[in-house]
Amino acid sequence: MDTTIVDGHSAMAEASSFRARDAMQLQSVQITWNQQRLAMLLVVATVCYQALLCLIHTHVFGVSRALVGVTEFAIMLGCLPLLLPRLLPKVVMVAALAGAMLCLLALVRGQLDIKGFRDLLIPIWFYWLGRNLGNPDLADKTLRVAILVVASFGLFELFALDTYTDVFNIFSYYVGIGNLQPITDYVRESKLQMNGIRPEDMGRTLLPWLLDNHRVSSVFLEPVSLGNFATIVAAWGLSKDWADRKAMFFFVGAAAFLIVLADSRFALVSVGVLVFARIAFRGRALFLPALMPFVILGGLVAMGLFLDIRYSDSYVGRLMSSASSLLEFDSAILLGYDRDAWFPDQGYAYVLSTFGLVLAVALWFAYWLIKMPNDEANRFRCFVGIYIALILCISGTSLFALKSAGVLWFLLGSALRDPMTISARHKRKSPVRPAGINVTSIAPAGGRPERGPMPGKEVSI
């Protein structure tokens, strides 16, 4: 009798030990709400920081290019508490190899390209952030907040342009950071970025009967970036499963609204291609965009060789500009060691001349080798690949701009659904499981396990 009692108490003690250990393990995989809020704040900050700097420039003191760099560094530094708990070996390896390649190119060129390092660091950094959190629901929420902010400021700009430009003197800000030359006549007419107004001879593309030639830029300060952001929003929405069609319709609808505000021709074409891909691509066909850059490069070279089209501020004109730049390439530019090569407005030429053919191709294939957990993530990678291939046709550095690249790569990392584990020692010393789920209790030796909690022994998960 006494032996039975002792055995029973031993079994209960052992069960209690198991429950405590399970509680610690479950606690270790939970991302705290404070960490989620920090991630949301940082990602939304990448969208809004230019508007904040413009506000400071307009009303407090002049902002320089150096301060813009310091602000970007501060945002990325704020990510460290969410990055350091888990160092992703493959990501660190890719970053190290890319950095080593850029250092080698710097030795050959005789100068260090800081911007090249920065352009590669942003995608790696925010992919790492999204990967560590690994929560598509959090990504949804973050993107909704960003859309709300962007749409609110966009409507403010649309309906109260004079007041908006009094608050945000965009033209003066870009002159201050060295991206524009001061033009007296333009400043007298507008305080927007120079592409904030469609020329009269061109006119608005979307809803010209309803809206004037003003192109909304919102917190991005330029309509091109608003169009890029809208394309990313559409890609995220179109990647959703049909069972989650409410979210799909919301994100695609929000993207359409923002595209109209920005009058973005690139976004209009890109989203059309994404819709086609959503309908037509299944299974292995989702890897077809991996070939797009090579097909596009061949087409651009052929375009430059056989067509004689003068430059114009149109989609065809931008393509012709990229084609002309590629025809100037020699082996030194192609391998990235020509120190004088610089193609700021032609994406493919910029990537090849900055990173070199070897590193560019290696990074592209590394992107397609990421193991995705489901069809939704595979679709989003496919759509991001299409976006990258298309934007490099008409823009040099927009792909690497923090105000759109941060949210893009955060979404991609989140789509992997691979959250980090947070050690219990980083949390409260006595973690408490959320109420609602009870651990099956273990009866004394010889007894039958109970399905419900034992009186006085309930442990919540």
Tab-separated table of C-alpha atoms in Angstrom:
chain	number	residue	atom	x	y	z
A	1	MET	CA	0.000	0.000	0.000
A	2	ASP	CA	2.750	2.409	0.978
A	3	THR	CA	4.723	1.421	-2.122
A	4	THR	CA	1.738	2.195	-4.331
A	5	ILE	CA	1.365	5.631	-2.782
A	6	VAL	CA	5.070	6.355	-3.263
A	7	ASP	CA	4.907	5.191	-6.887
A	8	GLY	CA	1.870	7.370	-7.467
A	9	HIS	CA	3.566	10.457	-6.077
A	10	SER	CA	6.669	9.727	-8.162
A	11	ALA	CA	4.611	9.444	-11.336
A	12	MET	CA	2.814	12.699	-10.561
A	13	ALA	CA	6.127	14.455	-9.874
A	14	GLU	CA	7.544	13.129	-13.140
A	15	ALA	CA	4.442	14.264	-15.041
A	16	SER	CA	4.715	17.690	-13.453
A	17	SER	CA	8.347	17.863	-14.570
A	18	PHE	CA	7.362	16.942	-18.126
A	19	ARG	CA	4.622	19.603	-18.126
A	20	ALA	CA	7.055	22.273	-16.898
A	21	ARG	CA	9.579	21.317	-19.564
A	22	ASP	CA	6.887	21.370	-22.273
A	23	ALA	CA	5.804	24.802	-21.065
A	24	MET	CA	9.344	26.112	-21.454
A	25	GLN	CA	9.626	24.615	-24.942
A	26	LEU	CA	6.315	26.092	-26.089
A	27	GLN	CA	7.288	29.430	-24.620
A	28	SER	CA	10.582	29.314	-26.526
A	29	VAL	CA	8.928	29.354	-29.976
A	30	GLN	CA	6.592	32.275	-29.360
A	31	ILE	CA	7.445	35.702	-30.766
A	32	THR	CA	6.390	38.313	-28.232
A	33	TRP	CA	3.933	41.046	-29.082
A	34	ASN	CA	6.594	43.669	-28.374
A	35	GLN	CA	8.824	42.069	-30.990
A	36	GLN	CA	5.958	42.049	-33.479
A	37	ARG	CA	5.238	45.709	-32.821
A	38	LEU	CA	8.912	46.564	-33.265
A	39	ALA	CA	8.976	44.767	-36.620
A	40	MET	CA	5.820	46.574	-37.762
A	41	LEU	CA	7.268	49.916	-36.701
A	42	LEU	CA	10.536	49.320	-38.545
A	43	VAL	CA	8.902	48.169	-41.784
A	44	VAL	CA	6.427	51.064	-41.796
A	45	ALA	CA	9.377	53.375	-41.031
A	46	THR	CA	11.065	52.258	-44.263
A	47	VAL	CA	7.971	53.441	-46.112
A	48	CYS	CA	7.664	56.792	-44.297
A	49	TYR	CA	11.175	57.951	-43.411
A	50	GLN	CA	11.609	60.094	-46.534
A	51	ALA	CA	8.443	62.036	-45.707
A	52	LEU	CA	9.699	62.647	-42.160
A	53	LEU	CA	13.040	63.919	-43.459
A	54	CYS	CA	11.242	66.149	-45.961
A	55	LEU	CA	9.126	67.576	-43.130
A	56	ILE	CA	12.288	68.325	-41.129
A	57	HIS	CA	13.917	69.885	-44.198
A	58	THR	CA	10.905	72.108	-44.846
A	59	HIS	CA	10.382	73.399	-41.298
A	60	VAL	CA	13.432	72.719	-39.114
A	61	PHE	CA	16.790	72.529	-40.915
A	62	GLY	CA	18.205	71.498	-44.258
A	63	VAL	CA	18.632	67.763	-44.742
A	64	SER	CA	21.722	66.436	-46.514
A	65	ARG	CA	22.392	63.171	-48.288
A	66	ALA	CA	24.524	62.120	-45.311
A	67	LEU	CA	21.553	62.484	-42.954
A	68	VAL	CA	19.458	60.315	-45.263
A	69	GLY	CA	22.150	57.640	-45.015
A	70	VAL	CA	22.302	57.967	-41.231
A	71	THR	CA	18.505	57.561	-41.032
A	72	GLU	CA	18.584	54.414	-43.140
A	73	PHE	CA	21.372	53.063	-40.962
A	74	ALA	CA	19.348	53.827	-37.811
A	75	ILE	CA	16.329	51.934	-39.164
A	76	MET	CA	18.476	48.937	-40.010
A	77	LEU	CA	20.220	49.136	-36.652
A	78	GLY	CA	16.801	48.943	-34.997
A	79	CYS	CA	16.341	45.523	-36.612
A	80	LEU	CA	19.282	43.995	-34.753
A	81	PRO	CA	17.282	42.828	-31.687
A	82	LEU	CA	15.154	40.772	-34.084
A	83	LEU	CA	18.063	39.498	-36.174
A	84	LEU	CA	20.682	38.469	-33.640
A	85	PRO	CA	18.620	35.797	-31.802
A	86	ARG	CA	18.980	33.633	-34.928
A	87	LEU	CA	21.844	33.905	-37.380
A	88	LEU	CA	20.719	32.181	-40.578
A	89	PRO	CA	23.788	30.284	-41.858
A	90	LYS	CA	22.835	30.419	-45.546
A	91	VAL	CA	21.948	34.103	-45.402
A	92	VAL	CA	25.199	34.919	-43.593
A	93	MET	CA	27.118	32.853	-46.135
A	94	VAL	CA	25.511	34.648	-49.091
A	95	ALA	CA	26.171	38.028	-47.453
A	96	ALA	CA	29.803	37.098	-46.784
A	97	LEU	CA	30.420	35.867	-50.334
A	98	ALA	CA	28.727	38.922	-51.842
A	99	GLY	CA	30.757	41.208	-49.588
A	100	ALA	CA	33.974	39.414	-50.506
A	101	MET	CA	33.157	39.766	-54.208
A	102	LEU	CA	32.487	43.486	-53.832
A	103	CYS	CA	35.768	43.897	-51.950
A	104	LEU	CA	37.580	42.083	-54.767
A	105	LEU	CA	35.956	44.385	-57.327
A	106	ALA	CA	36.967	47.374	-55.174
A	107	LEU	CA	40.606	46.243	-55.285
A	108	VAL	CA	40.484	45.899	-59.066
A	109	ARG	CA	38.721	49.244	-59.526
A	110	GLY	CA	40.889	51.033	-57.016
A	111	GLN	CA	37.894	52.423	-55.155
A	112	LEU	CA	35.222	51.134	-52.792
A	113	ASP	CA	31.603	51.342	-53.917
A	114	ILE	CA	29.716	51.970	-50.664
A	115	LYS	CA	26.394	52.164	-52.481
A	116	GLY	CA	26.935	48.687	-53.898
A	117	PHE	CA	27.284	47.283	-50.373
A	118	ARG	CA	24.213	49.199	-49.233
A	119	ASP	CA	22.139	47.985	-52.211
A	120	LEU	CA	22.873	44.352	-51.376
A	121	LEU	CA	22.525	44.761	-47.625
A	122	ILE	CA	18.929	46.035	-47.723
A	123	PRO	CA	17.405	42.891	-49.354
A	124	ILE	CA	19.447	40.567	-47.130
A	125	TRP	CA	18.628	42.541	-43.973
A	126	PHE	CA	14.869	42.695	-44.393
A	127	TYR	CA	14.580	39.157	-45.769
A	128	TRP	CA	16.361	38.082	-42.594
A	129	LEU	CA	13.927	40.139	-40.509
A	130	GLY	CA	10.866	38.609	-42.155
A	131	ARG	CA	12.381	35.131	-42.018
A	132	ASN	CA	13.038	35.365	-38.273
A	133	LEU	CA	9.448	36.381	-37.574
A	134	GLY	CA	8.039	33.959	-40.150
A	135	ASN	CA	4.461	35.116	-39.692
A	136	PRO	CA	2.364	35.894	-42.822
A	137	ASP	CA	-0.471	37.152	-40.611
A	138	LEU	CA	1.888	39.724	-39.099
A	139	ALA	CA	3.044	40.599	-42.619
A	140	ASP	CA	-0.599	41.111	-43.617
A	141	LYS	CA	-1.163	43.409	-40.669
A	142	THR	CA	2.037	45.357	-41.318
A	143	LEU	CA	1.185	45.822	-44.979
A	144	ARG	CA	-2.341	46.967	-44.113
A	145	VAL	CA	-0.920	49.613	-41.770
A	146	ALA	CA	1.494	50.771	-44.481
A	147	ILE	CA	-1.337	50.957	-47.021
A	148	LEU	CA	-3.464	52.990	-44.605
A	149	VAL	CA	-0.633	55.475	-44.064
A	150	VAL	CA	0.191	55.719	-47.764
A	151	ALA	CA	-3.451	56.091	-48.840
A	152	SER	CA	-4.173	58.722	-46.159
A	153	PHE	CA	-1.256	60.919	-47.169
A	154	GLY	CA	-2.074	60.289	-50.822
A	155	LEU	CA	-5.616	61.587	-50.408
A	156	PHE	CA	-4.265	64.567	-48.457
A	157	GLU	CA	-1.986	65.371	-51.379
A	158	LEU	CA	-4.747	64.826	-53.950
A	159	PHE	CA	-7.369	67.058	-52.363
A	160	ALA	CA	-5.152	69.690	-50.695
A	161	LEU	CA	-2.074	69.927	-52.900
A	162	ASP	CA	-1.071	73.468	-51.925
A	163	THR	CA	-1.312	72.673	-48.223
A	164	TYR	CA	0.515	69.387	-48.752
A	165	THR	CA	3.430	71.057	-50.530
A	166	ASP	CA	3.562	73.723	-47.833
A	167	VAL	CA	4.044	70.931	-45.311
A	168	PHE	CA	6.341	68.882	-47.572
A	169	ASN	CA	8.445	70.984	-49.940
A	170	ILE	CA	9.473	67.981	-52.008
A	171	PHE	CA	11.418	69.799	-54.708
A	172	SER	CA	13.517	71.717	-52.184
A	173	TYR	CA	14.185	68.490	-50.288
A	174	TYR	CA	15.505	66.677	-53.379
A	175	VAL	CA	17.637	69.672	-54.297
A	176	GLY	CA	19.003	69.658	-50.742
A	177	ILE	CA	20.059	66.004	-50.854
A	178	GLY	CA	21.620	66.458	-54.275
A	179	ASN	CA	19.169	64.502	-56.428
A	180	LEU	CA	17.924	67.511	-58.423
A	181	GLN	CA	19.306	70.755	-59.749
A	182	PRO	CA	17.457	73.930	-58.722
A	183	ILE	CA	15.297	75.162	-61.616
A	184	THR	CA	13.764	78.541	-60.904
A	185	ASP	CA	10.806	78.281	-63.278
A	186	TYR	CA	9.813	74.863	-62.002
A	187	VAL	CA	10.071	75.884	-58.355
A	188	ARG	CA	7.799	78.829	-59.045
A	189	GLU	CA	5.182	76.529	-60.549
A	190	SER	CA	5.375	73.533	-58.209
A	191	LYS	CA	7.015	72.162	-55.082
A	192	LEU	CA	6.608	68.559	-56.249
A	193	GLN	CA	9.243	66.285	-57.674
A	194	MET	CA	9.764	66.972	-61.371
A	195	ASN	CA	7.920	63.774	-62.341
A	196	GLY	CA	5.005	64.770	-60.094
A	197	ILE	CA	3.273	66.478	-63.022
A	198	ARG	CA	2.606	64.869	-66.388
A	199	PRO	CA	3.651	67.126	-69.294
A	200	GLU	CA	0.703	68.717	-71.068
A	201	ASP	CA	1.581	67.068	-74.380
A	202	MET	CA	1.537	63.635	-72.720
A	203	GLY	CA	-1.321	63.923	-70.260
A	204	ARG	CA	-2.502	61.501	-67.633
A	205	THR	CA	-2.805	57.829	-68.572
A	206	LEU	CA	-5.366	56.683	-65.979
A	207	LEU	CA	-8.743	58.440	-65.560
A	208	PRO	CA	-7.758	61.646	-67.422
A	209	TRP	CA	-11.438	62.681	-67.499
A	210	LEU	CA	-11.563	62.686	-63.693
A	211	LEU	CA	-8.073	63.673	-62.495
A	212	ASP	CA	-5.626	66.315	-63.723
A	213	ASN	CA	-1.966	65.857	-64.656
A	214	HIS	CA	-0.855	65.789	-61.014
A	215	ARG	CA	0.616	62.416	-60.010
A	216	VAL	CA	0.276	61.602	-56.310
A	217	SER	CA	3.460	60.571	-54.507
A	218	SER	CA	2.203	60.331	-50.881
A	219	VAL	CA	4.902	59.589	-48.267
A	220	PHE	CA	7.276	58.345	-50.981
A	221	LEU	CA	7.663	61.922	-52.318
A	222	GLU	CA	7.770	60.666	-55.902
A	223	PRO	CA	5.041	58.853	-57.870
A	224	VAL	CA	7.460	56.266	-59.270
A	225	SER	CA	8.011	54.803	-55.801
A	226	LEU	CA	4.272	54.828	-55.091
A	227	GLY	CA	3.751	52.783	-58.266
A	228	ASN	CA	6.452	50.327	-57.188
A	229	PHE	CA	4.856	49.963	-53.767
A	230	ALA	CA	1.468	49.348	-55.393
A	231	THR	CA	2.979	46.582	-57.536
A	232	ILE	CA	4.412	44.903	-54.420
A	233	VAL	CA	1.006	45.126	-52.703
A	234	ALA	CA	-0.649	43.552	-55.744
A	235	ALA	CA	1.953	40.759	-55.831
A	236	TRP	CA	1.280	39.945	-52.171
A	237	GLY	CA	-2.459	39.910	-52.737
A	238	LEU	CA	-2.339	37.798	-55.900
A	239	SER	CA	-0.171	35.217	-54.142
A	240	LYS	CA	-2.982	34.439	-51.687
A	241	ASP	CA	-4.900	31.174	-51.895
A	242	TRP	CA	-8.457	31.381	-53.164
A	243	ALA	CA	-9.686	30.402	-49.698
A	244	ASP	CA	-8.197	33.716	-48.513
A	245	ARG	CA	-9.792	35.678	-51.347
A	246	LYS	CA	-11.029	38.482	-49.076
A	247	ALA	CA	-7.426	39.415	-48.340
A	248	MET	CA	-6.582	38.940	-52.028
A	249	PHE	CA	-9.312	41.355	-53.141
A	250	PHE	CA	-8.347	43.886	-50.470
A	251	PHE	CA	-4.669	44.034	-51.448
A	252	VAL	CA	-5.330	44.002	-55.199
A	253	GLY	CA	-8.017	46.662	-54.798
A	254	ALA	CA	-5.692	48.814	-52.684
A	255	ALA	CA	-2.979	48.411	-55.319
A	256	ALA	CA	-5.357	49.494	-58.091
A	257	PHE	CA	-6.342	52.582	-56.077
A	258	LEU	CA	-2.699	53.559	-55.506
A	259	ILE	CA	-1.804	52.955	-59.166
A	260	VAL	CA	-4.520	55.375	-60.253
A	261	LEU	CA	-3.328	57.998	-57.768
A	262	ALA	CA	0.269	57.705	-58.996
A	263	ASP	CA	-0.733	57.323	-62.654
A	264	SER	CA	1.981	54.671	-62.828
A	265	ARG	CA	2.304	53.084	-66.251
A	266	PHE	CA	4.940	50.662	-65.007
A	267	ALA	CA	2.667	49.421	-62.229
A	268	LEU	CA	-0.243	49.101	-64.662
A	269	VAL	CA	1.785	46.903	-67.017
A	270	SER	CA	3.426	44.932	-64.205
A	271	VAL	CA	0.194	44.116	-62.397
A	272	GLY	CA	-1.298	43.017	-65.719
A	273	VAL	CA	1.596	40.564	-66.114
A	274	LEU	CA	1.139	39.389	-62.510
A	275	VAL	CA	-2.565	38.727	-63.085
A	276	PHE	CA	-1.693	36.662	-66.167
A	277	ALA	CA	0.911	34.734	-64.154
A	278	ARG	CA	-1.619	34.087	-61.369
A	279	ILE	CA	-4.021	32.549	-63.872
A	280	ALA	CA	-1.541	30.690	-66.070
A	281	PHE	CA	1.303	29.520	-63.836
A	282	ARG	CA	1.047	26.390	-61.709
A	283	GLY	CA	3.596	24.019	-60.203
A	284	ARG	CA	6.934	24.146	-61.982
A	285	ALA	CA	5.722	26.939	-64.241
A	286	LEU	CA	6.179	29.245	-61.253
A	287	PHE	CA	9.940	28.982	-61.905
A	288	LEU	CA	9.645	30.371	-65.453
A	289	PRO	CA	10.381	33.974	-64.376
A	290	ALA	CA	13.900	32.784	-63.501
A	291	LEU	CA	14.563	32.996	-67.257
A	292	MET	CA	13.057	36.454	-67.712
A	293	PRO	CA	16.210	38.562	-67.164
A	294	PHE	CA	18.135	36.569	-69.771
A	295	VAL	CA	15.291	36.801	-72.301
A	296	ILE	CA	14.877	40.522	-71.611
A	297	LEU	CA	18.612	41.178	-71.930
A	298	GLY	CA	18.642	39.411	-75.300
A	299	GLY	CA	15.618	41.409	-76.408
A	300	LEU	CA	17.169	44.709	-75.315
A	301	VAL	CA	20.409	43.991	-77.168
A	302	ALA	CA	18.432	43.085	-80.298
A	303	MET	CA	16.358	46.234	-79.872
A	304	GLY	CA	19.492	48.366	-79.704
A	305	LEU	CA	21.026	46.668	-82.750
A	306	PHE	CA	18.079	46.671	-85.115
A	307	LEU	CA	15.794	49.528	-84.062
A	308	ASP	CA	16.369	53.256	-84.313
A	309	ILE	CA	14.019	54.848	-81.786
A	310	ARG	CA	14.699	58.224	-80.257
A	311	TYR	CA	14.518	58.556	-76.493
A	312	SER	CA	11.232	59.690	-74.994
A	313	ASP	CA	9.681	59.577	-71.530
A	314	SER	CA	7.654	56.507	-72.392
A	315	TYR	CA	7.924	52.785	-71.750
A	316	VAL	CA	9.433	52.193	-75.197
A	317	GLY	CA	11.760	55.153	-74.745
A	318	ARG	CA	13.033	53.798	-71.422
A	319	LEU	CA	13.595	50.382	-72.994
A	320	MET	CA	15.577	51.998	-75.790
A	321	SER	CA	17.707	53.826	-73.230
A	322	SER	CA	18.530	50.531	-71.514
A	323	ALA	CA	19.298	48.928	-74.872
A	324	SER	CA	21.703	51.716	-75.820
A	325	SER	CA	23.521	51.382	-72.495
A	326	LEU	CA	23.991	47.637	-72.919
A	327	LEU	CA	25.545	48.151	-76.352
A	328	GLU	CA	28.307	50.194	-74.675
A	329	PHE	CA	29.424	47.192	-72.602
A	330	ASP	CA	32.843	45.606	-72.919
A	331	SER	CA	34.350	42.809	-70.847
A	332	ALA	CA	35.561	45.207	-68.117
A	333	ILE	CA	32.086	46.677	-67.581
A	334	LEU	CA	30.420	43.276	-67.803
A	335	LEU	CA	32.657	41.843	-65.088
A	336	GLY	CA	32.209	44.923	-62.904
A	337	TYR	CA	35.760	46.239	-62.724
A	338	ASP	CA	35.484	49.370	-64.888
A	339	ARG	CA	35.746	52.166	-62.328
A	340	ASP	CA	34.175	54.744	-64.671
A	341	ALA	CA	31.079	52.706	-65.582
A	342	TRP	CA	27.911	54.264	-64.202
A	343	PHE	CA	24.360	53.678	-65.424
A	344	PRO	CA	22.000	55.178	-62.823
A	345	ASP	CA	18.812	55.051	-64.921
A	346	GLN	CA	19.214	51.702	-66.671
A	347	GLY	CA	18.594	48.785	-64.336
A	348	TYR	CA	20.293	45.884	-66.070
A	349	ALA	CA	23.297	48.001	-66.988
A	350	TYR	CA	23.536	49.263	-63.398
A	351	VAL	CA	23.373	45.777	-61.862
A	352	LEU	CA	25.961	44.279	-64.203
A	353	SER	CA	28.370	47.212	-63.969
A	354	THR	CA	28.063	47.484	-60.168
A	355	PHE	CA	28.067	43.828	-59.085
A	356	GLY	CA	29.578	42.117	-62.112
A	357	LEU	CA	28.049	39.319	-64.151
A	358	VAL	CA	29.291	36.524	-61.872
A	359	LEU	CA	27.848	37.924	-58.640
A	360	ALA	CA	24.619	39.078	-60.277
A	361	VAL	CA	23.890	35.651	-61.774
A	362	ALA	CA	24.883	33.869	-58.540
A	363	LEU	CA	22.525	36.014	-56.445
A	364	TRP	CA	19.700	35.536	-58.949
A	365	PHE	CA	19.945	31.751	-58.839
A	366	ALA	CA	20.356	31.787	-55.050
A	367	TYR	CA	17.009	33.588	-54.925
A	368	TRP	CA	15.324	30.784	-56.862
A	369	LEU	CA	16.932	28.096	-54.700
A	370	ILE	CA	15.142	29.293	-51.565
A	371	LYS	CA	12.951	26.446	-50.352
A	372	MET	CA	9.347	27.645	-50.120
A	373	PRO	CA	6.870	25.964	-47.744
A	374	ASN	CA	3.678	26.112	-49.844
A	375	ASP	CA	2.048	27.278	-53.066
A	376	GLU	CA	1.311	30.728	-51.661
A	377	ALA	CA	4.987	31.386	-50.938
A	378	ASN	CA	6.002	29.936	-54.311
A	379	ARG	CA	3.591	32.272	-56.069
A	380	PHE	CA	4.906	35.302	-54.210
A	381	ARG	CA	8.497	34.444	-55.107
A	382	CYS	CA	7.398	34.057	-58.727
A	383	PHE	CA	5.679	37.457	-58.702
A	384	VAL	CA	8.627	39.169	-57.022
A	385	GLY	CA	10.875	37.662	-59.702
A	386	ILE	CA	8.627	39.145	-62.389
A	387	TYR	CA	8.694	42.524	-60.632
A	388	ILE	CA	12.498	42.474	-60.458
A	389	ALA	CA	12.877	41.482	-64.103
A	390	LEU	CA	10.513	44.242	-65.268
A	391	ILE	CA	11.683	47.118	-63.077
A	392	LEU	CA	15.290	46.658	-64.169
A	393	CYS	CA	14.154	47.450	-67.725
A	394	ILE	CA	13.217	51.052	-66.949
A	395	SER	CA	14.807	52.068	-63.643
A	396	GLY	CA	18.336	51.923	-62.338
A	397	THR	CA	18.207	51.910	-58.560
A	398	SER	CA	14.492	51.804	-57.669
A	399	LEU	CA	14.792	48.094	-56.944
A	400	PHE	CA	17.227	48.870	-54.118
A	401	ALA	CA	15.431	51.897	-52.644
A	402	LEU	CA	14.740	51.249	-48.957
A	403	LYS	CA	11.265	52.831	-49.139
A	404	SER	CA	10.008	49.962	-51.298
A	405	ALA	CA	12.698	47.269	-50.957
A	406	GLY	CA	12.325	47.028	-47.182
A	407	VAL	CA	8.688	45.960	-47.279
A	408	LEU	CA	9.260	43.721	-50.333
A	409	TRP	CA	11.953	41.573	-48.746
A	410	PHE	CA	10.239	41.548	-45.360
A	411	LEU	CA	7.175	40.047	-47.040
A	412	LEU	CA	9.274	37.444	-48.824
A	413	GLY	CA	10.972	36.391	-45.597
A	414	SER	CA	7.636	36.227	-43.787
A	415	ALA	CA	6.180	33.997	-46.510
A	416	LEU	CA	8.623	31.232	-45.545
A	417	ARG	CA	6.737	30.616	-42.274
A	418	ASP	CA	9.973	29.771	-40.483
A	419	PRO	CA	9.973	31.745	-37.210
A	420	MET	CA	12.959	31.875	-34.937
A	421	THR	CA	12.941	30.384	-31.456
A	422	ILE	CA	13.325	32.758	-28.542
A	423	SER	CA	15.039	31.247	-25.533
A	424	ALA	CA	13.002	31.430	-22.351
A	425	ARG	CA	15.856	33.203	-20.582
A	426	HIS	CA	15.194	36.232	-22.781
A	427	LYS	CA	11.663	36.355	-21.417
A	428	ARG	CA	10.181	36.379	-17.948
A	429	LYS	CA	11.707	33.904	-15.548
A	430	SER	CA	8.325	32.316	-14.911
A	431	PRO	CA	6.667	32.002	-18.312
A	432	VAL	CA	2.917	31.583	-18.212
A	433	ARG	CA	1.090	29.703	-20.907
A	434	PRO	CA	-1.950	31.353	-22.435
A	435	ALA	CA	-5.121	30.021	-20.888
A	436	GLY	CA	-7.415	27.746	-22.790
A	437	ILE	CA	-5.552	24.473	-23.475
A	438	ASN	CA	-5.021	21.920	-20.758
A	439	VAL	CA	-2.302	19.334	-20.606
A	440	THR	CA	-3.554	15.763	-20.149
A	441	SER	CA	-2.766	14.791	-16.587
A	442	ILE	CA	-1.020	11.558	-15.618
A	443	ALA	CA	-2.757	9.402	-13.036
A	444	PRO	CA	-0.899	7.522	-10.264
A	445	ALA	CA	0.694	4.256	-11.189
A	446	GLY	CA	-1.847	1.670	-12.083
A	447	GLY	CA	-4.516	4.274	-12.742
A	448	ARG	CA	-6.022	5.505	-16.039
A	449	PRO	CA	-4.868	8.839	-17.530
A	450	GLU	CA	-7.492	11.542	-17.165
A	451	ARG	CA	-8.531	13.676	-20.139
A	452	GLY	CA	-9.294	16.711	-18.061
A	453	PRO	CA	-7.146	18.668	-15.605
A	454	MET	CA	-6.510	17.308	-12.145
A	455	PRO	CA	-7.889	19.449	-9.354
A	456	GLY	CA	-5.227	21.891	-8.241
A	457	LYS	CA	-2.822	20.684	-10.960
A	458	GLU	CA	-4.072	22.569	-14.024
A	459	VAL	CA	-1.421	23.940	-16.362
A	460	SER	CA	-2.472	26.253	-19.163
A	461	ILE	CA	-0.750	26.323	-22.556
